[in-house]
PDB file of C-alpha atoms in Angstrom:
ATOM      1  CA  MET W   1     -14.204   7.547 -20.891  1.00 66.00           C
ATOM      2  CA  GLU W   2     -12.262   8.237 -17.426  1.00 77.00           C
ATOM      3  CA  GLU W   3     -12.280  11.944 -15.754  1.00 79.00           C
ATOM      4  CA  LEU W   4      -8.699  13.065 -15.473  1.00 81.00           C
ATOM      5  CA  VAL W   5      -7.385  14.923 -11.850  1.00 80.00           C
ATOM      6  CA  ASP W   6      -4.824  17.297 -11.527  1.00 81.00           C
ATOM      7  CA  LYS W   7      -2.674  14.564  -9.983  1.00 81.00           C
ATOM      8  CA  ASP W   8      -2.800  12.749 -13.291  1.00 82.00           C
ATOM      9  CA  LEU W   9      -1.001  15.556 -15.378  1.00 84.00           C
ATOM     10  CA  GLU W  10       1.880  15.972 -13.366  1.00 90.00           C
ATOM     11  CA  ILE W  11       5.007  14.266 -15.196  1.00 91.00           C
ATOM     12  CA  PRO W  12       7.406  13.122 -12.926  1.00 92.00           C
ATOM     13  CA  PRO W  13      11.284  13.972 -13.520  1.00 94.00           C
ATOM     14  CA  ILE W  14      13.004  11.970 -15.898  1.00 95.00           C
ATOM     15  CA  LYS W  15      14.991   8.671 -14.453  1.00 95.00           C
ATOM     16  CA  TYR W  16      16.440   7.141 -17.711  1.00 95.00           C
ATOM     17  CA  GLU W  17      18.838   7.205 -20.704  1.00 92.00           C
ATOM     18  CA  TYR W  18      19.593   5.362 -23.810  1.00 88.00           C
ATOM     19  CA  LEU W  19      22.742   3.024 -24.011  1.00 83.00           C
ATOM     20  CA  ASP W  20      24.254   1.979 -27.425  1.00 73.00           C
ATOM     21  CA  HIS W  21      23.631  -1.666 -28.400  1.00 69.00           C
ATOM     22  CA  THR W  22      24.266  -3.120 -31.810  1.00 70.00           C
ATOM     23  CA  ALA W  23      20.863  -2.912 -34.238  1.00 73.00           C
ATOM     24  CA  ASP W  24      18.992  -2.441 -30.814  1.00 88.00           C
ATOM     25  CA  VAL W  25      18.986   0.239 -28.222  1.00 91.00           C
ATOM     26  CA  GLN W  26      19.571  -0.376 -24.570  1.00 94.00           C
ATOM     27  CA  LEU W  27      16.886   1.413 -21.920  1.00 96.00           C
ATOM     28  CA  HIS W  28      18.873   2.095 -18.611  1.00 96.00           C
ATOM     29  CA  ALA W  29      15.684   3.184 -15.916  1.00 97.00           C
ATOM     30  CA  TRP W  30      16.106   3.653 -12.228  1.00 95.00           C
ATOM     31  CA  GLY W  31      13.645   5.050  -9.455  1.00 95.00           C
ATOM     32  CA  ASP W  32      13.604   5.624  -5.860  1.00 92.00           C
ATOM     33  CA  THR W  33      11.426   2.362  -5.725  1.00 94.00           C
ATOM     34  CA  MET W  34      11.532  -0.620  -8.294  1.00 96.00           C
ATOM     35  CA  LYS W  35       8.092   0.614  -8.822  1.00 97.00           C
ATOM     36  CA  GLU W  36       9.123   3.737 -10.251  1.00 97.00           C
ATOM     37  CA  ALA W  37      12.291   2.510 -12.174  1.00 97.00           C
ATOM     38  CA  PHE W  38       9.490  -0.188 -14.142  1.00 98.00           C
ATOM     39  CA  GLU W  39       7.330   3.136 -14.784  1.00 98.00           C
ATOM     40  CA  GLN W  40      10.549   5.417 -15.957  1.00 98.00           C
ATOM     41  CA  CYS W  41      11.302   2.122 -18.398  1.00 98.00           C
ATOM     42  CA  ALA W  42       7.887   2.497 -19.938  1.00 98.00           C
ATOM     43  CA  MET W  43       8.371   6.008 -20.509  1.00 98.00           C
ATOM     44  CA  ALA W  44      12.179   5.245 -21.656  1.00 98.00           C
ATOM     45  CA  MET W  45      10.388   3.293 -24.402  1.00 98.00           C
ATOM     46  CA  PHE W  46       7.801   6.014 -25.542  1.00 98.00           C
ATOM     47  CA  GLY W  47      10.119   8.437 -25.172  1.00 97.00           C
ATOM     48  CA  TYR W  48      12.320   6.869 -27.780  1.00 95.00           C
ATOM     49  CA  MET W  49       9.358   6.520 -30.334  1.00 96.00           C
ATOM     50  CA  THR W  50       8.406   9.738 -30.460  1.00 97.00           C
ATOM     51  CA  ASP W  51       9.140  13.111 -28.685  1.00 96.00           C
ATOM     52  CA  LEU W  52       6.813  13.402 -25.544  1.00 97.00           C
ATOM     53  CA  ILE W  53       6.764  16.982 -25.038  1.00 96.00           C
ATOM     54  CA  ARG W  54       4.221  16.856 -27.807  1.00 96.00           C
ATOM     55  CA  VAL W  55       2.012  14.222 -26.409  1.00 97.00           C
ATOM     56  CA  GLU W  56      -0.897  15.340 -24.436  1.00 97.00           C
ATOM     57  CA  VAL W  57      -2.803  13.974 -21.730  1.00 97.00           C
ATOM     58  CA  ALA W  58      -6.298  13.515 -23.501  1.00 96.00           C
ATOM     59  CA  GLN W  59      -7.051   9.631 -22.865  1.00 95.00           C
ATOM     60  CA  VAL W  60      -6.405   6.993 -20.404  1.00 96.00           C
ATOM     61  CA  HIS W  61      -5.783   2.991 -20.575  1.00 96.00           C
ATOM     62  CA  HIS W  62      -4.987   0.383 -18.174  1.00 97.00           C
ATOM     63  CA  VAL W  63      -2.941  -2.187 -18.672  1.00 98.00           C
ATOM     64  CA  GLU W  64      -2.497  -5.770 -16.749  1.00 98.00           C
ATOM     65  CA  ALA W  65       0.732  -7.726 -16.561  1.00 98.00           C
ATOM     66  CA  GLU W  66       1.915 -10.932 -14.846  1.00 98.00           C
ATOM     67  CA  GLY W  67       5.267 -12.788 -14.931  1.00 98.00           C
ATOM     68  CA  HIS W  68       6.998 -15.558 -12.938  1.00 98.00           C
ATOM     69  CA  ASP W  69       9.784 -13.685 -11.921  1.00 97.00           C
ATOM     70  CA  LEU W  70      10.760 -10.197 -11.832  1.00 97.00           C
ATOM     71  CA  GLU W  71      12.359 -10.172 -15.417  1.00 98.00           C
ATOM     72  CA  SER W  72       9.171 -11.775 -16.927  1.00 98.00           C
ATOM     73  CA  LEU W  73       6.890  -9.273 -15.252  1.00 98.00           C
ATOM     74  CA  LEU W  74       9.006  -6.235 -17.002  1.00 98.00           C
ATOM     75  CA  PHE W  75       8.977  -8.177 -20.216  1.00 98.00           C
ATOM     76  CA  HIS W  76       5.169  -8.198 -19.803  1.00 98.00           C
ATOM     77  CA  PHE W  77       4.668  -5.235 -18.547  1.00 98.00           C
ATOM     78  CA  LEU W  78       6.285  -3.183 -21.415  1.00 98.00           C
ATOM     79  CA  ASP W  79       4.952  -6.227 -24.005  1.00 98.00           C
ATOM     80  CA  GLU W  80       1.572  -4.878 -23.166  1.00 98.00           C
ATOM     81  CA  LEU W  81       2.358  -0.996 -23.680  1.00 98.00           C
ATOM     82  CA  LEU W  82       4.061  -1.685 -26.609  1.00 98.00           C
ATOM     83  CA  PHE W  83       1.061  -3.800 -27.660  1.00 97.00           C
ATOM     84  CA  MET W  84      -1.059  -0.702 -26.646  1.00 97.00           C
ATOM     85  CA  PHE W  85       1.115   1.583 -29.011  1.00 96.00           C
ATOM     86  CA  SER W  86       1.030  -0.990 -32.113  1.00 94.00           C
ATOM     87  CA  ALA W  87      -2.869  -1.719 -32.244  1.00 91.00           C
ATOM     88  CA  GLU W  88      -5.482   0.609 -33.376  1.00 83.00           C
ATOM     89  CA  PRO W  89      -5.341   2.864 -32.357  1.00 89.00           C
ATOM     90  CA  CYS W  90      -2.188   3.625 -31.827  1.00 94.00           C
ATOM     91  CA  ILE W  91      -2.082   5.110 -27.985  1.00 96.00           C
ATOM     92  CA  VAL W  92       1.304   7.071 -27.163  1.00 97.00           C
ATOM     93  CA  ALA W  93       1.769   7.668 -23.253  1.00 98.00           C
ATOM     94  CA  LYS W  94       3.231  10.412 -21.794  1.00 97.00           C
ATOM     95  CA  LYS W  95       2.606   9.127 -18.484  1.00 98.00           C
ATOM     96  CA  VAL W  96       2.244   5.363 -17.477  1.00 98.00           C
ATOM     97  CA  LYS W  97       1.456   5.215 -13.144  1.00 98.00           C
ATOM     98  CA  ILE W  98       1.645   1.843 -12.024  1.00 98.00           C
ATOM     99  CA  THR W  99      -1.309   1.221  -9.390  1.00 98.00           C
ATOM    100  CA  GLU W 100      -0.905  -2.395  -8.342  1.00 98.00           C
ATOM    101  CA  PHE W 101       3.163  -3.537  -7.801  1.00 98.00           C
ATOM    102  CA  ASP W 102       2.571  -6.851  -6.411  1.00 97.00           C
ATOM    103  CA  GLU W 103       6.077  -8.028  -6.244  1.00 94.00           C
ATOM    104  CA  GLN W 104       5.020 -11.296  -3.879  1.00 95.00           C
ATOM    105  CA  ASP W 105       2.354 -12.553  -6.894  1.00 97.00           C
ATOM    106  CA  LEU W 106       4.291 -10.736  -9.571  1.00 98.00           C
ATOM    107  CA  LYS W 107       1.455  -8.926 -10.987  1.00 98.00           C
ATOM    108  CA  ILE W 108       1.620  -5.262 -12.099  1.00 98.00           C
ATOM    109  CA  LYS W 109      -1.856  -2.963 -13.082  1.00 98.00           C
ATOM    110  CA  ALA W 110      -1.173   0.139 -14.626  1.00 98.00           C
ATOM    111  CA  THR W 111      -2.665   3.428 -15.856  1.00 98.00           C
ATOM    112  CA  ALA W 112      -0.886   4.983 -19.192  1.00 98.00           C
ATOM    113  CA  TYR W 113      -2.251   8.370 -19.777  1.00 98.00           C
ATOM    114  CA  GLY W 114      -1.334   9.844 -23.540  1.00 97.00           C
ATOM    115  CA  GLU W 115      -3.359  10.228 -26.770  1.00 97.00           C
ATOM    116  CA  GLU W 116      -3.622   8.744 -30.166  1.00 97.00           C
ATOM    117  CA  PHE W 117      -0.141   8.619 -32.215  1.00 97.00           C
ATOM    118  CA  THR W 118      -0.687  11.108 -35.030  1.00 95.00           C
ATOM    119  CA  ILE W 119       1.921  11.590 -37.839  1.00 92.00           C
ATOM    120  CA  GLY W 120       2.380  15.535 -38.504  1.00 93.00           C
ATOM    121  CA  LYS W 121       1.841  16.398 -34.258  1.00 96.00           C
ATOM    122  CA  HIS W 122       4.061  13.246 -33.024  1.00 95.00           C
ATOM    123  CA  THR W 123       7.452  12.886 -34.372  1.00 95.00           C
ATOM    124  CA  GLN W 124       8.534   9.456 -35.243  1.00 92.00           C
ATOM    125  CA  GLY W 125      11.595   8.150 -33.444  1.00 90.00           C
ATOM    126  CA  ALA W 126      12.549   4.513 -33.829  1.00 89.00           C
ATOM    127  CA  GLU W 127      10.206   1.885 -34.214  1.00 89.00           C
ATOM    128  CA  VAL W 128      10.167  -0.565 -31.226  1.00 93.00           C
ATOM    129  CA  LYS W 129       9.210  -3.989 -33.032  1.00 93.00           C
ATOM    130  CA  ALA W 130      10.054  -6.061 -29.684  1.00 94.00           C
ATOM    131  CA  ILE W 131      11.116  -6.431 -25.955  1.00 97.00           C
ATOM    132  CA  THR W 132      13.722  -8.647 -25.218  1.00 96.00           C
ATOM    133  CA  TYR W 133      15.104 -10.930 -22.870  1.00 95.00           C
ATOM    134  CA  SER W 134      18.690 -10.163 -24.082  1.00 92.00           C
ATOM    135  CA  ALA W 135      21.179  -8.878 -21.365  1.00 91.00           C
ATOM    136  CA  MET W 136      18.033  -7.880 -19.109  1.00 97.00           C
ATOM    137  CA  GLN W 137      18.691  -6.760 -15.702  1.00 97.00           C
ATOM    138  CA  ILE W 138      16.938  -5.951 -12.618  1.00 97.00           C
ATOM    139  CA  TYR W 139      18.724  -4.655  -9.877  1.00 95.00           C
ATOM    140  CA  ASP W 140      16.848  -3.664  -6.463  1.00 90.00           C
ATOM    141  CA  ARG W 141      19.789  -3.007  -4.086  1.00 77.00           C
ATOM    142  CA  PRO W 142      18.323  -0.185  -1.697  1.00 67.00           C
ATOM    143  CA  GLN W 143      20.819  -0.189   0.939  1.00 69.00           C
ATOM    144  CA  VAL W 144      23.082   0.267  -1.672  1.00 71.00           C
ATOM    145  CA  GLU W 145      21.824   2.115  -4.672  1.00 83.00           C
ATOM    146  CA  ARG W 146      18.480   2.677  -6.375  1.00 91.00           C
ATOM    147  CA  PRO W 147      16.480   0.469  -7.909  1.00 94.00           C
ATOM    148  CA  GLU W 148      17.612   0.175 -11.744  1.00 95.00           C
ATOM    149  CA  VAL W 149      16.764  -1.978 -15.169  1.00 97.00           C
ATOM    150  CA  PHE W 150      17.956  -2.647 -18.297  1.00 97.00           C
ATOM    151  CA  VAL W 151      16.021  -3.902 -20.992  1.00 97.00           C
ATOM    152  CA  ILE W 152      17.132  -3.770 -24.391  1.00 94.00           C
ATOM    153  CA  VAL W 153      14.513  -3.403 -27.325  1.00 95.00           C
ATOM    154  CA  ASP W 154      14.764  -4.445 -30.735  1.00 92.00           C
ATOM    155  CA  ILE W 155      14.348  -1.364 -33.400  1.00 88.00           C
TER     156      ILE W 155
END
């Protein structure tokens, strides 16, 4: 297992919110960079599934994703993290850090810091069944506003 260092334990400020959507939930996340907006969207998804205050950083997991455009890259990134949560053992992340964000070749490498989801220790929020492309929006207008993403997840 990989050794944790102090910077791995620093949890970034919350830059996401939940927007009502019929039978689903829309994640709205933002950041100073597109990379941070993607990281925050991942945290919004985990935060919707459980109270992240109760999650400890005890394990490190790596995920990779590729896409043919930014929307498919975001979709596959979240889908890989959702698989990490859904597979045995079910890993919930308290922090997701993108270590490589290649906007030219549309590839992501990321590290998820968290632990195995345990009923009793962790609260059960809504189960995220799937990531969708429905109404997905990615705005990268650094000269005007912060980068932000909108993703609807099936619950």
